[in-house]
mmCIF file of C-alpha atoms in Angstrom:
data_model
loop_
_atom_site.group_PDB
_atom_site.id
_atom_site.type_symbol
_atom_site.label_atom_id
_atom_site.label_comp_id
_atom_site.label_asym_id
_atom_site.label_seq_id
_atom_site.Cartn_x
_atom_site.Cartn_y
_atom_site.Cartn_z
ATOM 1 C CA UNK A 1 -53.355 -24.676 -8.123
ATOM 2 C CA UNK A 2 -49.944 -23.541 -10.241
ATOM 3 C CA UNK A 3 -48.696 -24.393 -13.473
ATOM 4 C CA UNK A 4 -45.322 -25.628 -12.032
ATOM 5 C CA UNK A 5 -47.987 -28.857 -10.423
ATOM 6 C CA UNK A 6 -49.347 -29.883 -13.410
ATOM 7 C CA UNK A 7 -48.601 -32.349 -15.404
ATOM 8 C CA UNK A 8 -49.886 -32.833 -19.182
ATOM 9 C CA UNK A 9 -49.902 -36.021 -20.871
ATOM 10 C CA UNK A 10 -51.498 -37.514 -23.729
ATOM 11 C CA UNK A 11 -54.745 -39.628 -22.657
ATOM 12 C CA UNK A 12 -55.253 -43.553 -22.945
ATOM 13 C CA UNK A 13 -57.822 -45.489 -22.991
ATOM 14 C CA UNK A 14 -56.974 -45.905 -19.321
ATOM 15 C CA UNK A 15 -58.082 -42.634 -19.038
ATOM 16 C CA UNK A 16 -61.388 -43.248 -20.275
ATOM 17 C CA UNK A 17 -63.496 -43.158 -16.741
ATOM 18 C CA UNK A 18 -61.936 -39.532 -15.942
ATOM 19 C CA UNK A 19 -62.504 -38.405 -20.082
ATOM 20 C CA UNK A 20 -66.396 -38.997 -19.983
ATOM 21 C CA UNK A 21 -66.485 -36.874 -16.661
ATOM 22 C CA UNK A 22 -64.502 -34.139 -17.748
ATOM 23 C CA UNK A 23 -66.116 -34.222 -21.485
ATOM 24 C CA UNK A 24 -69.615 -34.306 -19.956
ATOM 25 C CA UNK A 25 -68.744 -31.382 -17.740
ATOM 26 C CA UNK A 26 -67.910 -29.289 -20.856
ATOM 27 C CA UNK A 27 -70.293 -29.902 -22.832
ATOM 28 C CA UNK A 28 -73.134 -29.527 -19.899
ATOM 29 C CA UNK A 29 -71.348 -26.306 -18.765
ATOM 30 C CA UNK A 30 -70.335 -24.591 -22.806
ATOM 31 C CA UNK A 31 -72.678 -26.175 -24.718
ATOM 32 C CA UNK A 32 -72.126 -23.595 -26.919
ATOM 33 C CA UNK A 33 -68.564 -24.581 -27.367
ATOM 34 C CA UNK A 34 -69.127 -27.829 -28.936
ATOM 35 C CA UNK A 35 -70.700 -29.521 -31.946
ATOM 36 C CA UNK A 36 -71.816 -31.903 -30.027
ATOM 37 C CA UNK A 37 -73.912 -32.014 -27.399
ATOM 38 C CA UNK A 38 -74.372 -33.645 -23.181
ATOM 39 C CA UNK A 39 -77.651 -35.599 -24.423
ATOM 40 C CA UNK A 40 -75.577 -37.459 -26.884
ATOM 41 C CA UNK A 41 -72.959 -38.280 -25.543
ATOM 42 C CA UNK A 42 -73.960 -39.009 -21.821
ATOM 43 C CA UNK A 43 -75.485 -42.041 -23.049
ATOM 44 C CA UNK A 44 -71.947 -43.766 -24.092
ATOM 45 C CA UNK A 45 -70.236 -45.997 -21.389
ATOM 46 C CA UNK A 46 -67.040 -45.446 -20.826
ATOM 47 C CA UNK A 47 -66.214 -47.989 -23.036
ATOM 48 C CA UNK A 48 -67.114 -45.735 -26.232
ATOM 49 C CA UNK A 49 -64.833 -42.999 -24.491
ATOM 50 C CA UNK A 50 -61.908 -45.338 -24.185
ATOM 51 C CA UNK A 51 -62.234 -46.117 -27.548
ATOM 52 C CA UNK A 52 -62.449 -42.461 -28.604
ATOM 53 C CA UNK A 53 -58.957 -42.021 -27.070
ATOM 54 C CA UNK A 54 -57.061 -44.797 -29.060
ATOM 55 C CA UNK A 55 -58.386 -42.867 -31.874
ATOM 56 C CA UNK A 56 -58.129 -39.436 -31.423
ATOM 57 C CA UNK A 57 -55.259 -37.452 -29.904
ATOM 58 C CA UNK A 58 -56.183 -35.265 -26.534
ATOM 59 C CA UNK A 59 -54.057 -34.145 -23.940
ATOM 60 C CA UNK A 60 -54.926 -34.051 -20.385
ATOM 61 C CA UNK A 61 -53.868 -31.891 -17.564
ATOM 62 C CA UNK A 62 -53.380 -33.328 -14.053
ATOM 63 C CA UNK A 63 -53.118 -32.382 -10.554
ATOM 64 C CA UNK A 64 -52.124 -34.608 -8.597
ATOM 65 C CA UNK A 65 -54.577 -37.954 -9.962
ATOM 66 C CA UNK A 66 -57.628 -34.974 -11.310
ATOM 67 C CA UNK A 67 -58.213 -34.246 -14.833
ATOM 68 C CA UNK A 68 -57.991 -30.612 -14.516
ATOM 69 C CA UNK A 69 -58.659 -29.758 -18.355
ATOM 70 C CA UNK A 70 -58.546 -31.650 -21.473
ATOM 71 C CA UNK A 71 -57.826 -30.565 -25.226
ATOM 72 C CA UNK A 72 -57.531 -32.339 -28.236
ATOM 73 C CA UNK A 73 -55.280 -31.882 -31.647
ATOM 74 C CA UNK A 74 -56.253 -32.424 -35.108
ATOM 75 C CA UNK A 75 -52.839 -33.266 -37.083
ATOM 76 C CA UNK A 76 -53.469 -32.377 -41.296
ATOM 77 C CA UNK A 77 -52.925 -34.894 -43.731
ATOM 78 C CA UNK A 78 -50.715 -35.027 -46.789
ATOM 79 C CA UNK A 79 -46.808 -33.320 -47.221
ATOM 80 C CA UNK A 80 -48.551 -29.994 -47.762
ATOM 81 C CA UNK A 81 -50.314 -30.461 -44.164
ATOM 82 C CA UNK A 82 -48.767 -33.078 -41.994
ATOM 83 C CA UNK A 83 -46.388 -29.806 -39.965
ATOM 84 C CA UNK A 84 -50.260 -27.979 -38.696
ATOM 85 C CA UNK A 85 -52.317 -28.851 -35.907
ATOM 86 C CA UNK A 86 -55.339 -27.616 -34.570
ATOM 87 C CA UNK A 87 -56.765 -27.325 -31.247
ATOM 88 C CA UNK A 88 -60.352 -28.923 -30.549
ATOM 89 C CA UNK A 89 -62.693 -29.463 -27.844
ATOM 90 C CA UNK A 90 -60.780 -27.348 -25.087
ATOM 91 C CA UNK A 91 -62.256 -27.364 -21.738
ATOM 92 C CA UNK A 92 -60.237 -26.447 -18.392
ATOM 93 C CA UNK A 93 -62.327 -26.855 -15.267
ATOM 94 C CA UNK A 94 -63.108 -23.847 -13.634
ATOM 95 C CA UNK A 95 -60.585 -24.362 -10.356
ATOM 96 C CA UNK A 96 -57.783 -24.574 -12.556
ATOM 97 C CA UNK A 97 -58.272 -21.685 -14.615
ATOM 98 C CA UNK A 98 -55.912 -19.790 -13.847
ATOM 99 C CA UNK A 99 -52.694 -21.956 -13.366
ATOM 100 C CA UNK A 100 -52.099 -21.347 -17.225
ATOM 101 C CA UNK A 101 -52.963 -24.415 -18.646
ATOM 102 C CA UNK A 102 -53.959 -22.979 -22.079
ATOM 103 C CA UNK A 103 -50.790 -21.629 -22.403
ATOM 104 C CA UNK A 104 -48.931 -24.545 -21.621
ATOM 105 C CA UNK A 105 -50.925 -26.322 -24.424
ATOM 106 C CA UNK A 106 -50.442 -23.434 -26.866
ATOM 107 C CA UNK A 107 -46.997 -22.250 -26.517
ATOM 108 C CA UNK A 108 -44.864 -23.321 -30.059
ATOM 109 C CA UNK A 109 -42.651 -25.666 -29.441
ATOM 110 C CA UNK A 110 -40.016 -26.203 -32.069
ATOM 111 C CA UNK A 111 -39.844 -30.214 -32.088
ATOM 112 C CA UNK A 112 -43.494 -29.294 -33.428
ATOM 113 C CA UNK A 113 -42.248 -27.288 -36.938
ATOM 114 C CA UNK A 114 -40.177 -30.941 -37.766
ATOM 115 C CA UNK A 115 -42.903 -33.801 -35.911
ATOM 116 C CA UNK A 116 -46.149 -32.369 -35.122
ATOM 117 C CA UNK A 117 -47.029 -35.602 -33.028
ATOM 118 C CA UNK A 118 -44.235 -34.723 -30.923
ATOM 119 C CA UNK A 119 -46.621 -32.577 -29.292
ATOM 120 C CA UNK A 120 -47.216 -35.494 -26.816
ATOM 121 C CA UNK A 121 -43.655 -35.839 -25.915
ATOM 122 C CA UNK A 122 -44.221 -33.984 -23.167
ATOM 123 C CA UNK A 123 -42.773 -34.674 -19.794
#
């Protein structure tokens, strides 16, 4: 897997099943990295995860049709914070960890300085 074979896009409710799978994998593999727990989230159906994607800003990194990584973005509220964002809940599957997915999520983009929500306008 190479960085050029990775497509990044915002996850939607239609990605609920893929998101549930990788989110539970992340909670199981690295419980110390998350405020939630596998036992808490694993009881929820796909619809719960789909609804979560409707409310949250989550990017997915895809290799073909496989979801290789996820990361959330919390955008500040109000005029003094709306230009700032915090990456949260990042997880990349072990097989994709050398594909520089994290670097692609983190890289500053000039459009972000003007409009943090443009973070999701990646091709």
